mmCIF file of C-alpha atoms in Angstrom:
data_model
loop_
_atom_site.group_PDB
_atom_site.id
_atom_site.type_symbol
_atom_site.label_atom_id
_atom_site.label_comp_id
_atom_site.label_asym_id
_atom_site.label_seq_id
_atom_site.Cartn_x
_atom_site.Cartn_y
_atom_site.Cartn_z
ATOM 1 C CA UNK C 1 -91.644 29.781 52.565
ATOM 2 C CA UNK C 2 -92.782 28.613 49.013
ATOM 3 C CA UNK C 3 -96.421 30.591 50.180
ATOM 4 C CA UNK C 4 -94.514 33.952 50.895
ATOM 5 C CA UNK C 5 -92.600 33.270 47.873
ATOM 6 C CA UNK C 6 -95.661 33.062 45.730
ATOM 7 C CA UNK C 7 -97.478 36.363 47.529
ATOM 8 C CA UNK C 8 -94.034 38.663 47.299
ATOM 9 C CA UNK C 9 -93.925 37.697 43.288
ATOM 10 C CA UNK C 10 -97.850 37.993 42.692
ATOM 11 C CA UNK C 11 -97.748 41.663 44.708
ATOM 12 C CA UNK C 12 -94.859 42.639 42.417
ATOM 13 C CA UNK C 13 -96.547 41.341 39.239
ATOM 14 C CA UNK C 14 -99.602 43.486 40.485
ATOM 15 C CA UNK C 15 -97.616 46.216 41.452
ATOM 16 C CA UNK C 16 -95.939 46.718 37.737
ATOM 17 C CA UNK C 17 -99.453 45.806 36.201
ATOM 18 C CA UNK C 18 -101.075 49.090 38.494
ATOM 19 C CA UNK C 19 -98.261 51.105 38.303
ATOM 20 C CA UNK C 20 -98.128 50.574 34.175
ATOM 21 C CA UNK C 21 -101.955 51.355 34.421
ATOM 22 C CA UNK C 22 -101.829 54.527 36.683
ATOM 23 C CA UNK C 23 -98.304 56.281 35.912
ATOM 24 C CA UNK C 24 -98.845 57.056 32.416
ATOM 25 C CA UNK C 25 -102.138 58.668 32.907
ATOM 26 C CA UNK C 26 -101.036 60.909 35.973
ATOM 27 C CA UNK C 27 -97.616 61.672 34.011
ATOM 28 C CA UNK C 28 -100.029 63.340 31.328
ATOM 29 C CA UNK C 29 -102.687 64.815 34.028
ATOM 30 C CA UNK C 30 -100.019 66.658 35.429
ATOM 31 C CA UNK C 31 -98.327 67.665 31.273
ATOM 32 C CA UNK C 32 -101.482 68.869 30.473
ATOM 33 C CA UNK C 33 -101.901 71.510 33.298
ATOM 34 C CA UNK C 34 -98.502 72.746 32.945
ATOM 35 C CA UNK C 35 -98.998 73.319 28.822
ATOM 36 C CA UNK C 36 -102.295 74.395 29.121
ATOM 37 C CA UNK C 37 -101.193 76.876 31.290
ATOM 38 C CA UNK C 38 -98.059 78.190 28.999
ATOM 39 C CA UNK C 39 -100.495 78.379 25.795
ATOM 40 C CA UNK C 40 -102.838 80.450 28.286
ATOM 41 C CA UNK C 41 -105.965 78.886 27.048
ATOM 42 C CA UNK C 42 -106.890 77.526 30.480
ATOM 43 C CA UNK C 43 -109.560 80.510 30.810
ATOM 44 C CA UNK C 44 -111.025 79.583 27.438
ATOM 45 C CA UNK C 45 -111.285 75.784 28.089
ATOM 46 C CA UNK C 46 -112.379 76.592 31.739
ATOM 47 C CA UNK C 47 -115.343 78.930 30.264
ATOM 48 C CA UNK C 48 -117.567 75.536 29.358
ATOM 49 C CA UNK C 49 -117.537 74.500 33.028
ATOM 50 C CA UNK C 50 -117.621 78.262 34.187
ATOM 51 C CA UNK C 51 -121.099 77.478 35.705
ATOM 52 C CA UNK C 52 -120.344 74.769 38.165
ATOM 53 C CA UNK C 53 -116.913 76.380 38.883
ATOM 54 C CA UNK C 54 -118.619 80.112 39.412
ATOM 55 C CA UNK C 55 -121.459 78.558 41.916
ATOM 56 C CA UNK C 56 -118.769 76.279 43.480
ATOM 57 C CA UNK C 57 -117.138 79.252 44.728
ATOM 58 C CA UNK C 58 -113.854 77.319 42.848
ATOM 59 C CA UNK C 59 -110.984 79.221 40.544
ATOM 60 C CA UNK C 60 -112.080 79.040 36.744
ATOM 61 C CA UNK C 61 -108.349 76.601 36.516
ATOM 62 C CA UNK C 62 -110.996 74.072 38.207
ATOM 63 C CA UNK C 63 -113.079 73.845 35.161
ATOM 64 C CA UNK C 64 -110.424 72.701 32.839
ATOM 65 C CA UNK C 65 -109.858 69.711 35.598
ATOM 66 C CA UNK C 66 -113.222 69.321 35.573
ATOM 67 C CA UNK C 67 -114.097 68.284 32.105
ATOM 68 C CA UNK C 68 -110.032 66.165 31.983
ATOM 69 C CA UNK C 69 -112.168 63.939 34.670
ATOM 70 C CA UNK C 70 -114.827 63.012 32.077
ATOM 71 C CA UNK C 71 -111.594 61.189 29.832
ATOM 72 C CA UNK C 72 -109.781 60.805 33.144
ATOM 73 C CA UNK C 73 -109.924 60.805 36.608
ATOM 74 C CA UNK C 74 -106.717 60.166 37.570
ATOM 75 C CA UNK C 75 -105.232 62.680 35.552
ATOM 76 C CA UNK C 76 -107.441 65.392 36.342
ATOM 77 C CA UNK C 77 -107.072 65.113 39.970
ATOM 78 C CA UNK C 78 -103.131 65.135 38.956
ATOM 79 C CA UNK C 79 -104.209 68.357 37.169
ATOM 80 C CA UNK C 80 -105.486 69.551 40.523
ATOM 81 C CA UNK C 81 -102.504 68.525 42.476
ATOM 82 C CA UNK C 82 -100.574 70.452 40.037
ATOM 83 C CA UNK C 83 -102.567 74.000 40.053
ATOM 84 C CA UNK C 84 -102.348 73.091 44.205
ATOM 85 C CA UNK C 85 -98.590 73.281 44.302
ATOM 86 C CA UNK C 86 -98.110 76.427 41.946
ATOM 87 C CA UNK C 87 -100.571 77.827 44.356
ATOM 88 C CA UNK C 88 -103.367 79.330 41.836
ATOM 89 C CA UNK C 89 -105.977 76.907 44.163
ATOM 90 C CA UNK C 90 -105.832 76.169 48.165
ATOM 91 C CA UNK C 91 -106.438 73.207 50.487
ATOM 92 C CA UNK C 92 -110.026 73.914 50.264
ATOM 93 C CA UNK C 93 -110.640 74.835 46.854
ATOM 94 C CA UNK C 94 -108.337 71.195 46.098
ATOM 95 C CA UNK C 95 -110.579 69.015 48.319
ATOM 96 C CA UNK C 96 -114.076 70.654 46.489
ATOM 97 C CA UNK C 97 -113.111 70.611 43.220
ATOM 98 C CA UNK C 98 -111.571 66.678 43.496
ATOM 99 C CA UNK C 99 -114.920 66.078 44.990
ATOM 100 C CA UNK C 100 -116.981 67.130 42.057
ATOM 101 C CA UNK C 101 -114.461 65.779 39.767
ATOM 102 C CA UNK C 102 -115.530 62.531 40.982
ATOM 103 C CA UNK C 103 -118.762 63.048 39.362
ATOM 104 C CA UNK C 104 -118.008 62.545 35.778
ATOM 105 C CA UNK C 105 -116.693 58.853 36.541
ATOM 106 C CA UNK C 106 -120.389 58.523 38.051
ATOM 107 C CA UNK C 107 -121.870 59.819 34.596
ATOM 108 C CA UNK C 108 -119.943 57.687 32.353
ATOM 109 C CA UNK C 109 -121.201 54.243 33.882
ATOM 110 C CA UNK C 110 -123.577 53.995 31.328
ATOM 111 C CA UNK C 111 -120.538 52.971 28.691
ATOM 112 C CA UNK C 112 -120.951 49.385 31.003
ATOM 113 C CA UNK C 113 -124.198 49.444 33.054
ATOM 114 C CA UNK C 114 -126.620 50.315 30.344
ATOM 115 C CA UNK C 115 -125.079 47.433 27.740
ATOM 116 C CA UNK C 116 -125.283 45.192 30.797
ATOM 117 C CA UNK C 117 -128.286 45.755 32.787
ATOM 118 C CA UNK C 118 -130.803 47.140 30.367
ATOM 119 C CA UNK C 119 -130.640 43.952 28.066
ATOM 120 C CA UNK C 120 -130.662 41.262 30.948
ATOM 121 C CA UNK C 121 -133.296 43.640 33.441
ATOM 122 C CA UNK C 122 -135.107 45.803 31.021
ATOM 123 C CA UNK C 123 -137.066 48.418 32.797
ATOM 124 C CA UNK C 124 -135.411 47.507 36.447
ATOM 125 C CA UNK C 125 -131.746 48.459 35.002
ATOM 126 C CA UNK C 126 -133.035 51.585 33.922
ATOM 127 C CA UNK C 127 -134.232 52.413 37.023
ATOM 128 C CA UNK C 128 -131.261 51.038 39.001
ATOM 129 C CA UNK C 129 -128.805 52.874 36.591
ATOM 130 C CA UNK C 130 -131.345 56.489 36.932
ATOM 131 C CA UNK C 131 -131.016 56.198 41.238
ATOM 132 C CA UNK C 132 -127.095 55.807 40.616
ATOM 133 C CA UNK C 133 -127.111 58.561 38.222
ATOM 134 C CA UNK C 134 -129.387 60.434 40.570
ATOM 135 C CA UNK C 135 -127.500 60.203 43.608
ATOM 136 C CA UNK C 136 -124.385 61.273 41.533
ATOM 137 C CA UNK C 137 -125.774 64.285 40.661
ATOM 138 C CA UNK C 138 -127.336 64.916 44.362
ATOM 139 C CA UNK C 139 -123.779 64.512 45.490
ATOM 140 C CA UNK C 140 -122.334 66.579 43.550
ATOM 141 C CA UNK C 141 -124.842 69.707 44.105
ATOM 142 C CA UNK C 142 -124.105 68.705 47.943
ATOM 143 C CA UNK C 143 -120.562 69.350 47.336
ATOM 144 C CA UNK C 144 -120.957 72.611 44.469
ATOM 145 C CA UNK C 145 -123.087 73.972 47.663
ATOM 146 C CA UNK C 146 -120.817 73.445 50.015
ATOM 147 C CA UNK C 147 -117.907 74.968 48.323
ATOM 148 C CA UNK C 148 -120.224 78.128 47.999
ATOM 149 C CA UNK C 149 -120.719 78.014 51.510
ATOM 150 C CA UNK C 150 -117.041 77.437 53.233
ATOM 151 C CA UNK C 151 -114.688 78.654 50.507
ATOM 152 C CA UNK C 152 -114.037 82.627 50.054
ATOM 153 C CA UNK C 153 -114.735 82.991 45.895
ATOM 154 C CA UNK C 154 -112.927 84.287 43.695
ATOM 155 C CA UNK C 155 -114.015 87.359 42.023
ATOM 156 C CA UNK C 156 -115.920 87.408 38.180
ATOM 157 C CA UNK C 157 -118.401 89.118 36.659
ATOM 158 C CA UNK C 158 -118.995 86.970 33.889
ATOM 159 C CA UNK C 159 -117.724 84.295 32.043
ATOM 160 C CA UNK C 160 -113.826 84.090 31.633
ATOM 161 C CA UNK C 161 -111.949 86.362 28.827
ATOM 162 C CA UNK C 162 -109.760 85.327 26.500
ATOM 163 C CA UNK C 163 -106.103 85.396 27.854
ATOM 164 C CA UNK C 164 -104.350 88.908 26.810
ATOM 165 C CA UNK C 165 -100.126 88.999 25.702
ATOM 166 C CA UNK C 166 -98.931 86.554 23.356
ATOM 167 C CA UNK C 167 -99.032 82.895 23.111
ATOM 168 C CA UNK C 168 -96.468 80.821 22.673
ATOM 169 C CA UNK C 169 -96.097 77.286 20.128
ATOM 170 C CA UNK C 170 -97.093 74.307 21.108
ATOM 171 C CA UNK C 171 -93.503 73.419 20.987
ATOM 172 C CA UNK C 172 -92.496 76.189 23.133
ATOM 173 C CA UNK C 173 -95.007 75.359 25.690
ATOM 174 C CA UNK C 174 -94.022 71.714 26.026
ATOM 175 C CA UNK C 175 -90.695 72.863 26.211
ATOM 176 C CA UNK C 176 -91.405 75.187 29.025
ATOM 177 C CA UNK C 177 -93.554 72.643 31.112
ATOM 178 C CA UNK C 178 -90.713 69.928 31.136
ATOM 179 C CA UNK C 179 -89.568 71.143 34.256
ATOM 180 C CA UNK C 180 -92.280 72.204 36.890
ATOM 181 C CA UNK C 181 -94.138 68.792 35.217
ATOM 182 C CA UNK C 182 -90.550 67.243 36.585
ATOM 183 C CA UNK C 183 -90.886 68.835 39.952
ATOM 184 C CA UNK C 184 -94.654 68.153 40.625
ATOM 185 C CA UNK C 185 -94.337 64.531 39.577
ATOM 186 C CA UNK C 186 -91.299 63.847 41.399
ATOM 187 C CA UNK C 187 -93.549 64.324 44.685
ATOM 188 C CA UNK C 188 -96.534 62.227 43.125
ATOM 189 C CA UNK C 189 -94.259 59.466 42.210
ATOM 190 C CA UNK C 190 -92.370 59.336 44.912
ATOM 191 C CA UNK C 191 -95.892 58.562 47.063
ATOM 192 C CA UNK C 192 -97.668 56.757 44.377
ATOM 193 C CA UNK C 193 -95.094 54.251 43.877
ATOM 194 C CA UNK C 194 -94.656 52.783 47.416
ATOM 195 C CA UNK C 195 -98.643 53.331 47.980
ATOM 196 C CA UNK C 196 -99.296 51.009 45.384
ATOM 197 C CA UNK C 197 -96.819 48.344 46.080
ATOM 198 C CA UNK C 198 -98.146 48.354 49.870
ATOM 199 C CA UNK C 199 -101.892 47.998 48.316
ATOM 200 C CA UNK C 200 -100.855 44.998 46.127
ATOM 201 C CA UNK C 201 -99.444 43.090 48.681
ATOM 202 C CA UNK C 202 -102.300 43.509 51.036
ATOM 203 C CA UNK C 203 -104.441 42.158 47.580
ATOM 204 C CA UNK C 204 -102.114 39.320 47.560
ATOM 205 C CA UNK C 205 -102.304 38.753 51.224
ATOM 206 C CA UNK C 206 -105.851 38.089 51.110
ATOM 207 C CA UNK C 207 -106.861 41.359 53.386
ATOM 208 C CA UNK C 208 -109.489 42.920 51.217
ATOM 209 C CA UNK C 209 -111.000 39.578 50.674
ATOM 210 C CA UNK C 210 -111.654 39.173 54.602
ATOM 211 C CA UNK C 211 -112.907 42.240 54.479
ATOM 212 C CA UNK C 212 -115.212 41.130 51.171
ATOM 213 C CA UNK C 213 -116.456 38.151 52.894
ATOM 214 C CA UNK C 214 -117.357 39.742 56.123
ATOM 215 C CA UNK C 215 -119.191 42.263 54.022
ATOM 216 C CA UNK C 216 -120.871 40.163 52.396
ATOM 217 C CA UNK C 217 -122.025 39.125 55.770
ATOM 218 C CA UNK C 218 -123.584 42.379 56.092
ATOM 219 C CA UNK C 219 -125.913 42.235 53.516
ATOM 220 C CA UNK C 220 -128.194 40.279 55.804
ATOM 221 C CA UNK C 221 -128.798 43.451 57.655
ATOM 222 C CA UNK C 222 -130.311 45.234 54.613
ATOM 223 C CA UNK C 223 -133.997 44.949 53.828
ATOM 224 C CA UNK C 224 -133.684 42.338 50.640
ATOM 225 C CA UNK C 225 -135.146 38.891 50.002
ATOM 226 C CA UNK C 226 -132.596 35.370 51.550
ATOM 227 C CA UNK C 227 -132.359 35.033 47.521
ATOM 228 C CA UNK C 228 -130.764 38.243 46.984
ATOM 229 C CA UNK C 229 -127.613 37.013 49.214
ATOM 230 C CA UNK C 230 -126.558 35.796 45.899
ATOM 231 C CA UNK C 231 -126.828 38.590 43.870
ATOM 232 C CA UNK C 232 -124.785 40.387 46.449
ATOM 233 C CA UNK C 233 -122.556 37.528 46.856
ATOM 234 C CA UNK C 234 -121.893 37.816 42.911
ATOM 235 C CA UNK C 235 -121.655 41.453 42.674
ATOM 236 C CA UNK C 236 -117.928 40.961 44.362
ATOM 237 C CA UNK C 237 -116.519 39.296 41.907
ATOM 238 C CA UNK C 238 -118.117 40.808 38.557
ATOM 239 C CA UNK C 239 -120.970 43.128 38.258
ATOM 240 C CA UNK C 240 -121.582 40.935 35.212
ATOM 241 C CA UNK C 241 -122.077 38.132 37.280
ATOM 242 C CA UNK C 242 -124.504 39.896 39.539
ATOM 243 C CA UNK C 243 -126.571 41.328 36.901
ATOM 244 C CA UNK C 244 -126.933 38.149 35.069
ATOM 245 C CA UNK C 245 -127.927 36.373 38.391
ATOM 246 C CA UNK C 246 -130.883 39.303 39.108
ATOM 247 C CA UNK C 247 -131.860 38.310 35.755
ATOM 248 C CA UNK C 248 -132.356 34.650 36.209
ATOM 249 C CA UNK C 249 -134.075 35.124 39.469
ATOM 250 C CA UNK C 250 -136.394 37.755 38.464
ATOM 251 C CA UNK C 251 -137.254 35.385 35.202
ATOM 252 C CA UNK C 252 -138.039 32.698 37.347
ATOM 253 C CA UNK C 253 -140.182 34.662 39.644
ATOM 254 C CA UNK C 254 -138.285 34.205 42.544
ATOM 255 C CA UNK C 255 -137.529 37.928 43.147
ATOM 256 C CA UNK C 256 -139.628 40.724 41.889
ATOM 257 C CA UNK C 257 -138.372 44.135 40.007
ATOM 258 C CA UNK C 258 -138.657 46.094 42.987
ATOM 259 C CA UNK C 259 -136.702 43.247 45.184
ATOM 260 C CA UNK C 260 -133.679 43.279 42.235
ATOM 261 C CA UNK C 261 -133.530 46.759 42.573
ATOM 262 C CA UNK C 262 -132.986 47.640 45.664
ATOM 263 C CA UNK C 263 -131.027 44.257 46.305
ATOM 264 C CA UNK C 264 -128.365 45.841 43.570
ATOM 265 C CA UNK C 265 -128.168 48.696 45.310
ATOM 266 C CA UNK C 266 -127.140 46.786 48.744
ATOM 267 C CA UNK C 267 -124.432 45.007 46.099
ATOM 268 C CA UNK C 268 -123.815 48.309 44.991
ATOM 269 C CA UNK C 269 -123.000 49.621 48.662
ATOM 270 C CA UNK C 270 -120.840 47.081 50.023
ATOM 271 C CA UNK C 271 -118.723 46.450 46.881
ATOM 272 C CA UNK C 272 -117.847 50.242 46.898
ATOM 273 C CA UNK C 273 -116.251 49.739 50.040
ATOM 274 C CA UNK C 274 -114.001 46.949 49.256
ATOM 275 C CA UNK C 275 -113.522 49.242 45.974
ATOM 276 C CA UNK C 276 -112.576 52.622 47.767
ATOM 277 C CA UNK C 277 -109.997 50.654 50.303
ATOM 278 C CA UNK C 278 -108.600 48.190 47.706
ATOM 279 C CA UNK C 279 -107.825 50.471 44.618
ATOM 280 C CA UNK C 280 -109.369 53.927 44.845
ATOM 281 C CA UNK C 281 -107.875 54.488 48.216
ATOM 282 C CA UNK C 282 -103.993 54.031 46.588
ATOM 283 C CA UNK C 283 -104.909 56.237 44.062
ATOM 284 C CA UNK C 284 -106.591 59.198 46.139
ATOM 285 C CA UNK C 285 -103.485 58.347 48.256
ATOM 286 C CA UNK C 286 -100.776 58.427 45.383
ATOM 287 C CA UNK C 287 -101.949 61.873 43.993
ATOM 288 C CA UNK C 288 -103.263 63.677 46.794
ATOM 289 C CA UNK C 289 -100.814 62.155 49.146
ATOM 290 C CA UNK C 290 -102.056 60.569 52.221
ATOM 291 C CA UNK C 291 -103.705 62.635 54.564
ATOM 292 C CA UNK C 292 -105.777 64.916 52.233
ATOM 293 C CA UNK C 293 -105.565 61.772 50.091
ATOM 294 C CA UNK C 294 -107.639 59.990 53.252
ATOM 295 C CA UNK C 295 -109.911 62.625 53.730
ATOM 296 C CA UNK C 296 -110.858 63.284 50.217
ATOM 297 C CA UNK C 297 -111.675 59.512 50.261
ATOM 298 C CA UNK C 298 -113.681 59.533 53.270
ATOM 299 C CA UNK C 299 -115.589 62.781 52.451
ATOM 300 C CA UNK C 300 -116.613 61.054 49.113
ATOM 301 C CA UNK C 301 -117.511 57.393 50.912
ATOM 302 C CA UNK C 302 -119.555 58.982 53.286
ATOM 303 C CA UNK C 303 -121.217 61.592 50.544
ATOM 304 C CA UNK C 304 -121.460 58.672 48.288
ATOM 305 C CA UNK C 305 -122.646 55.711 50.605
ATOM 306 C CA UNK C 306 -124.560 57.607 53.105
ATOM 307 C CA UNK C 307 -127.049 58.901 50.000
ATOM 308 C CA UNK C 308 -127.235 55.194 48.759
ATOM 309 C CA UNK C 309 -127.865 53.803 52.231
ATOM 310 C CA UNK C 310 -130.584 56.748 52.358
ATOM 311 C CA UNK C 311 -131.937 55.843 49.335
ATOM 312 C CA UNK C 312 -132.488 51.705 49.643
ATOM 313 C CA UNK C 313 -134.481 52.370 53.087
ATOM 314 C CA UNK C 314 -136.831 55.053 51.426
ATOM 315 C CA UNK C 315 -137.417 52.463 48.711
ATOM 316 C CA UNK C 316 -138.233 49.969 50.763
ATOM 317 C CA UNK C 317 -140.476 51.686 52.912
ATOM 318 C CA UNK C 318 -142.071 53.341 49.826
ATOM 319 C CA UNK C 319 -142.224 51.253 47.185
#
């Protein structure tokens, strides 16, 4: 009793701690969509993105969502959700542009790989950090041409104009988003909220660390050195950990460059999975809901993974 005890108050501890995390920035995801569309300036803010939005086949409200995703994720897709229900984007246009809007999370790794790896790996984390960047960007044009492909357009001949009738205060727009922020968060919440409680029990239960362990099992599968178990075997519990392990072994001589690289990228692999089922999964879940939550997720796991899987084979066949 004392054990379910202990698990029931740690999930609920977790559960305030995520939801303290997460509700604030969706809250002002979905604020910022509804003012920027009441001070009609979404065209103007949309115009810097206009290129990947144009060849994306995507609305030009996409762009503004876009570049929210370089501050926040989380809040742009809420941005998304929010253009989805006033119906200015479809089902389609939603799943392409949260796909792409997963790319600026990619980007702005460097603000903790590059401190991190460079220093302790030198050359090797450059590399390593260049084939994540590099298979962010290759996802992403995978995605931009696919939208072009499946989804209809929307008719432009050049880059957005400035919004015509007049524009309101900043105070009059705030006041006038109150309500349809109300209405569209209502729905989030009321999804988000029980998602993330049923996620922070299964932490608590131990789930996603059966599923990290027999992972980590996995690794033996992939075409690294018995010495790189470690690294991989690190790279659960703090990328930190696993970067400062690489460096030790490849100091010593006991693994080369090539072998830390490509041994990082295994790391890189299998913790993503634990990663997209243990907290990314709630979240795509929370805002998207969770069917097109699900299949957002999966589209980007198997996008995402299947190019890194790609990519450690080719290296070590090639290099």
């Amino acid at each position: 009793m004392d054990g379910t005890t202990d698990i029931v108050s740690a999930a609920l501890g977790l559960s305030f701690e995520l939801l303290v995390r997460t509700v604030p920035i969706v809250v002002a995801g979905v604020l910022i969509a509804e003012v920027l569309i009441a001070l009609k300036i979404t065209d103007r803010i949309a115009s810097v993105a206009y290129p990947v939005t144009t060849f994306s086949h995507l609305p030009r409200e996409c762009g503004a969502s876009f570049l929210l995703a370089f501050v926040s994720p989380q809040a742009a897709d809420a941005m998304l959700v929010d253009y989805h229900r006033r119906g200015m984007i479809g089902r389609g246009e939603l799943v392409v542009a949260a796909l792409i809007n997963s790319f600026p999370s990619v980007v702005m790794h460097w603000r903790y790989l590059i401190p991190v790896y460079v220093p302790l790996l030198g050359v090797f984390g450059l590399i390593y950090f260049g084939i994540l960047m590099g298979i962010g960007f290759l996802k992403t044009g995978i995605v931009m041409a696919a939208g072009r492909v499946f989804l209809p357009g929307v008719p432009a001949s050049g880059p957005p104009e400035k919004s015509s009738g007049p524009t309101p205060s900043v105070r009059e727009a705030l006041r006038a988003s109150l309500k349809p922020t109300a209405k569209t968060l209502r729905r989030i919440l009321g999804i988000m909220i029980p998602t993330i409680v049923v996620v922070a029990f299964l932490v608590e239960a131990g789930v996603f660390d059966a599923v990290a362990v027999y992972l980590e099992g996995a690794s033996r599968l992939f075409p690294i050195p018995p010495e790189g178990l470690a690294i991989v075997a690190a790279k659960f519990g703090s990328y930190v950990a696993a970067a400062s392990l690489a460096s030790g072994l490849l100091a010593a001589g006991d693994m080369t460059g090539r072998d830390i690289v490509i041994t990082l990228l295994v790391a890189n692999l299998l913790t993503s999975v634990v990663t997209y089922l243990r907290w990314l999964g709630s979240f795509y879940a929370a805002i998207f809901g969770p069917r097109l939550g699900a299949e957002i997720m999966i589209l980007s796991v198997v996008l995402q993974d299947g190019l890194l899987l790609v990519t450690i084979f080719l290296l070590a066949w090639f290099w």
